[in-house]
Coordinates of C-alpha atoms in Angstrom, one line a residue:
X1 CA 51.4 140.9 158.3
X2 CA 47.8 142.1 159.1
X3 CA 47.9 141.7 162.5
X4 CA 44.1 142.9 163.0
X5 CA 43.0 139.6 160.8
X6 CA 45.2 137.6 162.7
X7 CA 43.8 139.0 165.8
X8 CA 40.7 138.5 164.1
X9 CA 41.2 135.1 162.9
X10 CA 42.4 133.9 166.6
X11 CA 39.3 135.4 168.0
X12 CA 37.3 132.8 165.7
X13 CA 39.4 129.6 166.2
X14 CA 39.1 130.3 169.9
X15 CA 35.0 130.6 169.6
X16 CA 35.4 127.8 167.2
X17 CA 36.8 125.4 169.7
X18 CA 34.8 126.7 173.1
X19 CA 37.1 128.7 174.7
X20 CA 37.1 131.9 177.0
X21 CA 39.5 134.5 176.8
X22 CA 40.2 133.9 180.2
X23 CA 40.1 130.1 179.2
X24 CA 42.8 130.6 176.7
X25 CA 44.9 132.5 178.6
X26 CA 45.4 130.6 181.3
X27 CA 46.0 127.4 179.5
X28 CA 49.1 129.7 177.5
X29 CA 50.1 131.1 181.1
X30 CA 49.2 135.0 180.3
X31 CA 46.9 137.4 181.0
X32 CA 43.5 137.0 179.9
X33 CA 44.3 141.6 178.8
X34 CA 47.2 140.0 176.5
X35 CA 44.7 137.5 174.6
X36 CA 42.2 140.9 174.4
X37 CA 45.5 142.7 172.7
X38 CA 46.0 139.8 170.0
X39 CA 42.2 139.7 169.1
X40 CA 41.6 143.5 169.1
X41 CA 45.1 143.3 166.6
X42 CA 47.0 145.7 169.0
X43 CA 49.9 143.1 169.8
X44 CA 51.2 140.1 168.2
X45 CA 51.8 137.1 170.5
X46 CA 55.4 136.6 172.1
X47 CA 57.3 134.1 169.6
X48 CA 57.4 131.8 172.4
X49 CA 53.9 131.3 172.2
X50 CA 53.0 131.0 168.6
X51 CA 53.5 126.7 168.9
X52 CA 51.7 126.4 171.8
X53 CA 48.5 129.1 170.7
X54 CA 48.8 127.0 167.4
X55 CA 48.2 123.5 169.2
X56 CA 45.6 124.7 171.2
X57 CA 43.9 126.6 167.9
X58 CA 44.2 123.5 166.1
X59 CA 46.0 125.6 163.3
X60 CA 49.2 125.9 161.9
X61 CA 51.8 128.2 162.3
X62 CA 51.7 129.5 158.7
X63 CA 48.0 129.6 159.1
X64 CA 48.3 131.5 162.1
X65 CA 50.5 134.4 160.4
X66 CA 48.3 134.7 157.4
X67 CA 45.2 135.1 159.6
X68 CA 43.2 132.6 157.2
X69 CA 42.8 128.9 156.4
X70 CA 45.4 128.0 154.0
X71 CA 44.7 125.2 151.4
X72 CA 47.3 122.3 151.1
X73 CA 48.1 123.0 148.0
X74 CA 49.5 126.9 148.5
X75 CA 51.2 125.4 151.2
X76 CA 54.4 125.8 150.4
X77 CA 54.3 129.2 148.4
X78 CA 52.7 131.0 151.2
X79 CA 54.7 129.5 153.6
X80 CA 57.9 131.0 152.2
X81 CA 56.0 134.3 151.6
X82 CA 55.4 134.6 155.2
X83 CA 58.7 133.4 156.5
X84 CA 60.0 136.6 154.6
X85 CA 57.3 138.7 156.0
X86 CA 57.4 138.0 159.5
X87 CA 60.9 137.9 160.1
X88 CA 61.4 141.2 157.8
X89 CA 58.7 143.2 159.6
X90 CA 59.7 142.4 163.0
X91 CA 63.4 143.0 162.8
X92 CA 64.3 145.0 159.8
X93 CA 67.0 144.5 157.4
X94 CA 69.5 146.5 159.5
X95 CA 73.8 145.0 159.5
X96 CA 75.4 144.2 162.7
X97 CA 79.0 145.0 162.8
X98 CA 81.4 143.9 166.4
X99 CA 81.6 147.1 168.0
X100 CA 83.4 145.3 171.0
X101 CA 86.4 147.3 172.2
X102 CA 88.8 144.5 172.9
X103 CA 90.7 146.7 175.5
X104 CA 87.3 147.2 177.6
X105 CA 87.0 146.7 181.6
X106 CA 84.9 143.8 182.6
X107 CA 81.7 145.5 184.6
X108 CA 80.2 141.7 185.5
X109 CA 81.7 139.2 186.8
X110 CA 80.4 135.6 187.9
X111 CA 82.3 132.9 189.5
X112 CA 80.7 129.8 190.5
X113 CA 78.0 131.0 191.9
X114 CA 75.5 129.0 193.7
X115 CA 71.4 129.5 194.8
X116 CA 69.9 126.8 196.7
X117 CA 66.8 126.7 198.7
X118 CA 66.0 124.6 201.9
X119 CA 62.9 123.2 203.5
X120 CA 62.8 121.2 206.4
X121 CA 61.5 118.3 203.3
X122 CA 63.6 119.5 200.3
X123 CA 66.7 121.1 199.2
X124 CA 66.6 122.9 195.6
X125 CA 69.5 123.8 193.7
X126 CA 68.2 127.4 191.8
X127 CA 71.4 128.1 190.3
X128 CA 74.2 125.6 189.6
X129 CA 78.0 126.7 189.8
X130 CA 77.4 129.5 186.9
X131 CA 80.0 131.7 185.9
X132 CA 80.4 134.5 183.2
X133 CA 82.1 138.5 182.6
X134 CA 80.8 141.2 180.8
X135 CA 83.0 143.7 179.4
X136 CA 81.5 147.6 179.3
X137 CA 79.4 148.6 176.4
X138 CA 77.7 145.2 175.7
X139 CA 74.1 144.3 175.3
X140 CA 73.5 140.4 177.3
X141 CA 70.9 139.0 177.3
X142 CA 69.8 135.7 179.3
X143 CA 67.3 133.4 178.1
X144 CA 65.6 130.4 179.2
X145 CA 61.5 128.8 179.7
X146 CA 60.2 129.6 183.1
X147 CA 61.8 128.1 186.2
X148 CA 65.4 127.9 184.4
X149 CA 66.8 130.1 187.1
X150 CA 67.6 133.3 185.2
X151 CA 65.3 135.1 187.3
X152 CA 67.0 133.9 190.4
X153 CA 70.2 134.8 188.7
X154 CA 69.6 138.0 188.1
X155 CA 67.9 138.8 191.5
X156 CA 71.3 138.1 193.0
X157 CA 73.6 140.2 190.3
X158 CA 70.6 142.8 191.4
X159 CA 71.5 142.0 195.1
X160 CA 68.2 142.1 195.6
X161 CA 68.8 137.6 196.9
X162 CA 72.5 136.1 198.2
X163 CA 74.1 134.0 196.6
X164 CA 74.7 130.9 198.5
X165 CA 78.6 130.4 196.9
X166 CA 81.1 131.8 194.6
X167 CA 81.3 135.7 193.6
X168 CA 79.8 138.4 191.9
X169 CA 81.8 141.1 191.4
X170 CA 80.4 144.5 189.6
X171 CA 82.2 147.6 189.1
X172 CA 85.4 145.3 190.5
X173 CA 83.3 145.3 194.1
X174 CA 83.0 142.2 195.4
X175 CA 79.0 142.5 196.6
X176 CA 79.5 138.9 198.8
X177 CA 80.7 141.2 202.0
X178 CA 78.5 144.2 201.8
X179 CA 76.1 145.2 204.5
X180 CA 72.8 145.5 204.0
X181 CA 73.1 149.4 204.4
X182 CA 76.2 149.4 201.8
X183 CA 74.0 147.0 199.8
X184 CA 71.4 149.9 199.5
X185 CA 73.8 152.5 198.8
X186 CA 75.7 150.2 196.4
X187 CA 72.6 149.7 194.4
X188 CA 72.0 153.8 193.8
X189 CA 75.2 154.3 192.5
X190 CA 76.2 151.3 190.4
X191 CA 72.9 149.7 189.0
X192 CA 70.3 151.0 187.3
X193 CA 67.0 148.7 186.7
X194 CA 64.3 148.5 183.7
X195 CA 61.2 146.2 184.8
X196 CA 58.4 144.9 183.4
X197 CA 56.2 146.8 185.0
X198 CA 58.0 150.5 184.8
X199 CA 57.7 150.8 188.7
X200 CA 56.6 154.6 187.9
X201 CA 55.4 156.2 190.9
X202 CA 51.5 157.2 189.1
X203 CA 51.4 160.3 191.6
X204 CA 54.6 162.2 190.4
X205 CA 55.0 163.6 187.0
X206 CA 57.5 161.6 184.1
X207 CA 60.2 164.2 185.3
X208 CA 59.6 163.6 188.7
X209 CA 59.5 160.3 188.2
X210 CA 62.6 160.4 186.4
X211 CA 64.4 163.5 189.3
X212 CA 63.6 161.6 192.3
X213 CA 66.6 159.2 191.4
X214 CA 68.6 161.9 190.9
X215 CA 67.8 163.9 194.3
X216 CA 67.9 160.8 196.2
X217 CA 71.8 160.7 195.2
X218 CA 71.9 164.1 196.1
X219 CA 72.8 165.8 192.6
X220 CA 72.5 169.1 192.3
X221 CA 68.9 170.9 191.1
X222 CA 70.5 172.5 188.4
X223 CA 72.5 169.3 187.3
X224 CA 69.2 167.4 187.7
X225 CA 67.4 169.1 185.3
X226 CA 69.7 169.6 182.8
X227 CA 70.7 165.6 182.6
X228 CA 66.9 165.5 182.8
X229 CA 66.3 167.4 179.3
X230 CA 69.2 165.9 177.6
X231 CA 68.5 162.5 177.7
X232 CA 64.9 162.9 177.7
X233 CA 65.8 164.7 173.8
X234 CA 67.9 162.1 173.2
X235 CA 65.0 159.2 173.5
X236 CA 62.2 161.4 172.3
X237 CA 60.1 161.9 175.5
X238 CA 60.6 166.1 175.8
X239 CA 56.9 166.4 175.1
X240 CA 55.9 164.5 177.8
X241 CA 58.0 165.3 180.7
X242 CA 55.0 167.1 182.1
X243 CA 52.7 164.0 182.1
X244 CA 51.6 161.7 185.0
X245 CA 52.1 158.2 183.6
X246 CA 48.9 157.4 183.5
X247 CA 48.3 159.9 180.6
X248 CA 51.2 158.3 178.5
X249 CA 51.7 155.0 176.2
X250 CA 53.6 151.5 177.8
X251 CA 56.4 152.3 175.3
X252 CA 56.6 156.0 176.6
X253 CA 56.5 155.1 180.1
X254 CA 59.2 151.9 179.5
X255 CA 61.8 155.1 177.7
X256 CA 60.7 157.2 181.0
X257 CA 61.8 154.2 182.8
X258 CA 64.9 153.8 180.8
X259 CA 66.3 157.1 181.2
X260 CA 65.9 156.7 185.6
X261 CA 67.9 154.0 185.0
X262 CA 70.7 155.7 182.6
X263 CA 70.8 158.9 184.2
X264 CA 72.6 158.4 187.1
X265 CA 75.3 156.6 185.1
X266 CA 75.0 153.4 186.9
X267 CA 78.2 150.9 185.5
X268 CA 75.3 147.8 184.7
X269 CA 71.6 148.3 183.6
X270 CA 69.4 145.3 184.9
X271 CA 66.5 144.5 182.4
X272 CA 63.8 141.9 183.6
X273 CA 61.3 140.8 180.8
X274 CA 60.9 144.6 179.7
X275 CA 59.1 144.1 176.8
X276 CA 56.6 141.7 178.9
X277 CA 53.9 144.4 179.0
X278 CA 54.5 146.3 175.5
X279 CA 53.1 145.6 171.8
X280 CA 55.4 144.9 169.1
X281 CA 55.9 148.2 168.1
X282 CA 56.8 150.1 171.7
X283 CA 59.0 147.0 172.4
X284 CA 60.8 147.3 169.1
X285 CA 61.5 151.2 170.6
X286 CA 62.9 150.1 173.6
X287 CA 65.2 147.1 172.5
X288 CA 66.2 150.2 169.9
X289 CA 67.2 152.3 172.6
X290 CA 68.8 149.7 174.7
X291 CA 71.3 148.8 171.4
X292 CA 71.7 152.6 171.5
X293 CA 72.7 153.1 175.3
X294 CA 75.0 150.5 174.7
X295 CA 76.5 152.0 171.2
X296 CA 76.9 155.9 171.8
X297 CA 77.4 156.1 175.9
X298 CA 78.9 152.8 176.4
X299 CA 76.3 151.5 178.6
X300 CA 76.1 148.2 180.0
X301 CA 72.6 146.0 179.4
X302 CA 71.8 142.8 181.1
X303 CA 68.3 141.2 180.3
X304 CA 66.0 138.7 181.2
X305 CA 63.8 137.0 178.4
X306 CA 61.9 134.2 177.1
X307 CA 61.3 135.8 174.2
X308 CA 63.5 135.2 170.9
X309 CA 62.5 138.8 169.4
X310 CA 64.1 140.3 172.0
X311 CA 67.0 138.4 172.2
X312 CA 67.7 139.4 168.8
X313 CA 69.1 142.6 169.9
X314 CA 71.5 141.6 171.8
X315 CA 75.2 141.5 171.3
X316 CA 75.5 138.1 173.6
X317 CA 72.7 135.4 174.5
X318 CA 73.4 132.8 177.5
X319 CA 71.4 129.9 177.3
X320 CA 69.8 128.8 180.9
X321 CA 68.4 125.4 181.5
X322 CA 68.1 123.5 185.0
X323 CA 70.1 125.9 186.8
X324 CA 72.9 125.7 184.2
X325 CA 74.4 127.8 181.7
X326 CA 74.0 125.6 178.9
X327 CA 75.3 127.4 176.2
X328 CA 76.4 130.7 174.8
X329 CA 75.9 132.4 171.5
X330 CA 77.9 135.8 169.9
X331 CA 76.1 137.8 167.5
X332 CA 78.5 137.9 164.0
X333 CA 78.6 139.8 161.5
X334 CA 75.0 138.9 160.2
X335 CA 71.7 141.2 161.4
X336 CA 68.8 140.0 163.2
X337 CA 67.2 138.0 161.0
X338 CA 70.2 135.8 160.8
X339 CA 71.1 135.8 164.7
X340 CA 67.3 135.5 165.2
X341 CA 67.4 132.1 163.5
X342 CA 71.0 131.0 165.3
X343 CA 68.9 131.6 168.4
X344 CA 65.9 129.1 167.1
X345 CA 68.0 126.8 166.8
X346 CA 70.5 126.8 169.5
X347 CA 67.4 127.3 171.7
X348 CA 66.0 123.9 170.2
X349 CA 69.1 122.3 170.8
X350 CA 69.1 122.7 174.0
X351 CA 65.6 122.2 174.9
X352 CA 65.7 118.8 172.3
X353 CA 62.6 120.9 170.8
X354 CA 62.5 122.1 167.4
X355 CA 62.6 125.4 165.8
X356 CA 59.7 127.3 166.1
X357 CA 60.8 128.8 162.6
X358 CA 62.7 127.0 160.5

């Protein structure tokens, strides 16, 4: 894929049909910067969005991904050229074997747990008797469109909101009867979190960024740097420790981000939308070193996302809709590709949509 002539290509169709940037964007619900990325061929848009962009374009998706009109007649042979190319380039060729210890403790557990929200007018129902367990060492992720409740799912796992009924349980603590005070000291030492947004503070340097978690749980200087040096060698970011994060790339600044979480060794890493802000290639990176957090130190992922690309690196997907866990899905023996497209189509099932790739 030439992503600057499909950037290119978008730029034109937009013109062509008399929209903004700004006009584009919000119709798709993003940034008017993210529409800048596609055009300027820095980022691709997220999967989620190619059917939508296309509709608004007036193109077609294969049209779309080979940046250029395409006559009715090569129809079909390019279309099957760039099935193979997009889903190639984008996830590699890798094979996915079950690395799931069958004798591993359970870090997560949910049991009918309920969210619901009350006005003197309304009463909403965010969350819907949910329940699931995740055993140490996996990689979950949660998907579902905007307003699905994952987002109010995991700001309660997070215990950053309460649950209304039923139990979460991390680390085999039950979080329900925690005081706010425990709640805080609870949150240092058993979760670690990965946002959108990195949450770097833009006055501290990457390895002060990255020590303050550590001091704040009162680990020793020596220990701190140490822990500091190892896993920044381990992700690739030694060069920059010295850096403010202004200086450094999204996909630097996300691994930064990454190892503050993972260093303190917290039992469950929360992930919300973190490849939201990243291009294809920094996000690729970072579900990379998520898959190996989770392979070589046994760490413990859940994410957030909308976005099938992503999900396609987990080990688990749970499928939210209304509230609801509407389905489940366990990666095989098959690699991304072939999960990617059991996600499509579960996805489309659920929603009564269609695949976006078929």
């Amino acid at each position: 894929m030439d992503q600057k002539k499909i950037g290119g290509f978008i730029a034109a169709r937009r013109k062509d049909n008399g929209l903004t940037q700004n006009q584009l964007a919000e119709m798709l619900g993003i940034t008017d910067k993210a529409v800048s990325k596609w055009e300027t061929g820095k980022s691709m848009p997220d999967l989620s969005l190619f059917c939508p962009l296309c509709d608004l374009l007036h193109i077609t998706l294969n049209e779309l991904l080979a940046g250029e009109f395409i006559p009715d007649e090569n129809l079909k042979e390019k279309s099957n050229q760039l099935l193979l190319e997009v889903v190639t380039s984008l996830l590699g060729e890798d094979r996915w074997e079950n690395q799931t210890d069958s004798s591993a403790s359970s870090v997560l557990k949910i049991k009918n747990i309920r969210k619901v929200y009350e006005t003197e007018s309304t009463v909403t129902e965010a969350v819907k008797d949910v329940s699931f367990e995740i055993t140490k060492g996996r990689f979950v992720g949660i998907m579902g469109a905007s307003g699905s409740g994952k987002t109010t799912l995991l700001n309660m796992i997070a215990t950053i909101d309460k649950a209304t009924s039923g139990q979460i349980e991390i680390d085999g603590h039950d979080i329900a009867g925690l005081s706010e005070n425990d709640l805080a000291s609870f949150r240092r030492e058993h979760l670690g979190f990965v946002f959108q947004e990195y949450n770097l503070l833009d006055t501290l340097t990457v390895y002060e960024n990255i020590a303050l978690a550590l001091t704040i749980k009162q680990m020793p200087k020596e220990t701190v740097k140490q822990t500091i040096i190892d896993l920044a060698g381990k992700l690739g970011i030694s060069e920059i420790l010295h850096k403010f994060p202004y200086e450094i790339s999204g996909g630097q600044r996300q691994r930064c981000a990454c190892i503050r979480a993972i260093a303190t060794n917290p039992g469950l890493i929360l992930a919300d939308e973190p490849t939201g802000a990243l291009d294809s290639h920094a996000a690729a990176q970072l579900l990379e070193t998520f898959v190996m957090l989770c392979r070589k130190y046994t760490a413990t992922v859940l994410m957030v996302t909308h976005d099938v690309f992503s999900a396609s690196y987990c080990d688990e997907i749970l499928f939210m809709q209304d509230g609801k866990i509407k389905a489940s899905l366990k990666r095989e023996q098959e690699n991304k590709q072939e999960f990617f497209t059991r996600i499509l189509d579960t996805f489309a099932k659920i929603t009564g949509g269609v695949p976006y790739v078929s």
